[in-house]
Amino acid sequence: MWLSVAVKYIRISWAMVVANLLSVMSFRLSFLLYIFGIVIFFGAQFFLWIVFFNQFPSVGGWTSKDMMLVYSLYIFSLSVLDVFAGGMGDLARIVNAGNLDYYLALPKPILWHIAVSKADVASVGPVVLSFIIFLFSGPIGWLRILLFLFASCFSMILFFNFLIISQSIVFFVGGFEQGASAVKHLLTIVTPYPFSVFPVPFKYILMSIVPSFFVVTMPARLVDSFSIQTLIVLVCVCLVVSFLANKVFKSGLRRYESGNMMNVRL
């Protein structure tokens, strides 16, 4: 039963992505330039890391191969989320503007409707770039590719639920839209950095408040050296974070004050 429901939602999500793609392709040149700009942005960051590791072959036990794996996993997970669930990053803005009423009028689940309301199809470019970087991260085989895709699921689940928690703060702290955006950018900034270079107090922060360690570093370990212990830890963390995200959102929803904007979108 649940499998058929999941398949239905996946099909609808894919249909919405295709619809968004057809929409932006009406301005084809602008769309292609936007993709090019995003790829250049991530590519330039990656190039700087390559230059850095050419000068310093090992940093805190991390080599250029480790960095390539972490960076490819980071870009892939973030970009796939932008393609299929880009609306989640707008939750604080939607609540702040009183526009949540529209989503409350739709069939449950509310979070799914918010997530698929926006699809940044231009992020397909970074998805391709992430695979190119991954090819240089170590010996490539079907098992390693499958592990990469498997590990990225944990990254996306954690990042998605982190967005729910950080964006839901707007329910409790009015006008937190900019703050939610800053928290998201903080996670995306620190995530691709070698975890071992941070001081111990900051490591605790990266394993709790801003969980970049679990978002990318630990999934990368799953790809590089698979172990049942790492898998169990990731599953447990995903369950805990998903539970917290659901609780925080539902608690915030009870505090939501309607914007009285029950307009219908056609």
mmCIF file of N, CA and C in Angstrom, residues 39 43 72 75-76 124-134:
data_model
loop_
_atom_site.group_PDB
_atom_site.id
_atom_site.type_symbol
_atom_site.label_atom_id
_atom_site.label_comp_id
_atom_site.label_asym_id
_atom_site.label_seq_id
_atom_site.Cartn_x
_atom_site.Cartn_y
_atom_site.Cartn_z
ATOM 1 N N VAL A 39 27.279 25.991 -12.801
ATOM 2 C CA VAL A 39 28.368 25.026 -12.976
ATOM 3 C C VAL A 39 29.717 25.707 -12.777
ATOM 4 N N GLY A 43 32.324 24.698 -10.051
ATOM 5 C CA GLY A 43 33.592 24.301 -10.653
ATOM 6 C C GLY A 43 34.756 25.135 -10.162
ATOM 7 N N SER A 72 31.772 15.972 -4.334
ATOM 8 C CA SER A 72 30.814 15.442 -5.317
ATOM 9 C C SER A 72 29.513 15.034 -4.631
ATOM 10 N N ILE A 75 27.621 18.355 -3.732
ATOM 11 C CA ILE A 75 26.977 19.002 -4.882
ATOM 12 C C ILE A 75 25.783 18.177 -5.371
ATOM 13 N N PHE A 76 25.969 16.866 -5.445
ATOM 14 C CA PHE A 76 24.898 15.995 -5.948
ATOM 15 C C PHE A 76 23.656 16.076 -5.064
ATOM 16 N N VAL A 124 20.320 20.736 -12.606
ATOM 17 C CA VAL A 124 20.723 19.526 -13.327
ATOM 18 C C VAL A 124 22.190 19.645 -13.749
ATOM 19 N N GLY A 125 22.624 20.861 -14.047
ATOM 20 C CA GLY A 125 24.024 21.098 -14.423
ATOM 21 C C GLY A 125 24.992 20.655 -13.340
ATOM 22 N N PRO A 126 24.839 21.135 -12.094
ATOM 23 C CA PRO A 126 25.706 20.676 -11.006
ATOM 24 C C PRO A 126 25.609 19.175 -10.733
ATOM 25 N N VAL A 127 24.441 18.566 -10.998
ATOM 26 C CA VAL A 127 24.314 17.111 -10.818
ATOM 27 C C VAL A 127 25.290 16.390 -11.741
ATOM 28 N N VAL A 128 25.348 16.830 -12.995
ATOM 29 C CA VAL A 128 26.284 16.245 -13.960
ATOM 30 C C VAL A 128 27.722 16.505 -13.520
ATOM 31 N N LEU A 129 27.995 17.730 -13.054
ATOM 32 C CA LEU A 129 29.338 18.080 -12.584
ATOM 33 C C LEU A 129 29.752 17.196 -11.410
ATOM 34 N N SER A 130 28.817 16.908 -10.517
ATOM 35 C CA SER A 130 29.140 16.083 -9.344
ATOM 36 C C SER A 130 29.585 14.682 -9.756
ATOM 37 N N PHE A 131 28.969 14.129 -10.801
ATOM 38 C CA PHE A 131 29.371 12.807 -11.272
ATOM 39 C C PHE A 131 30.758 12.849 -11.909
ATOM 40 N N ILE A 132 31.055 13.938 -12.603
ATOM 41 C CA ILE A 132 32.384 14.079 -13.210
ATOM 42 C C ILE A 132 33.452 14.124 -12.123
ATOM 43 N N ILE A 133 33.199 14.890 -11.057
ATOM 44 C CA ILE A 133 34.146 14.967 -9.938
ATOM 45 C C ILE A 133 34.273 13.607 -9.258
ATOM 46 N N PHE A 134 33.148 12.915 -9.118
ATOM 47 C CA PHE A 134 33.147 11.602 -8.463
ATOM 48 C C PHE A 134 34.035 10.605 -9.202
#
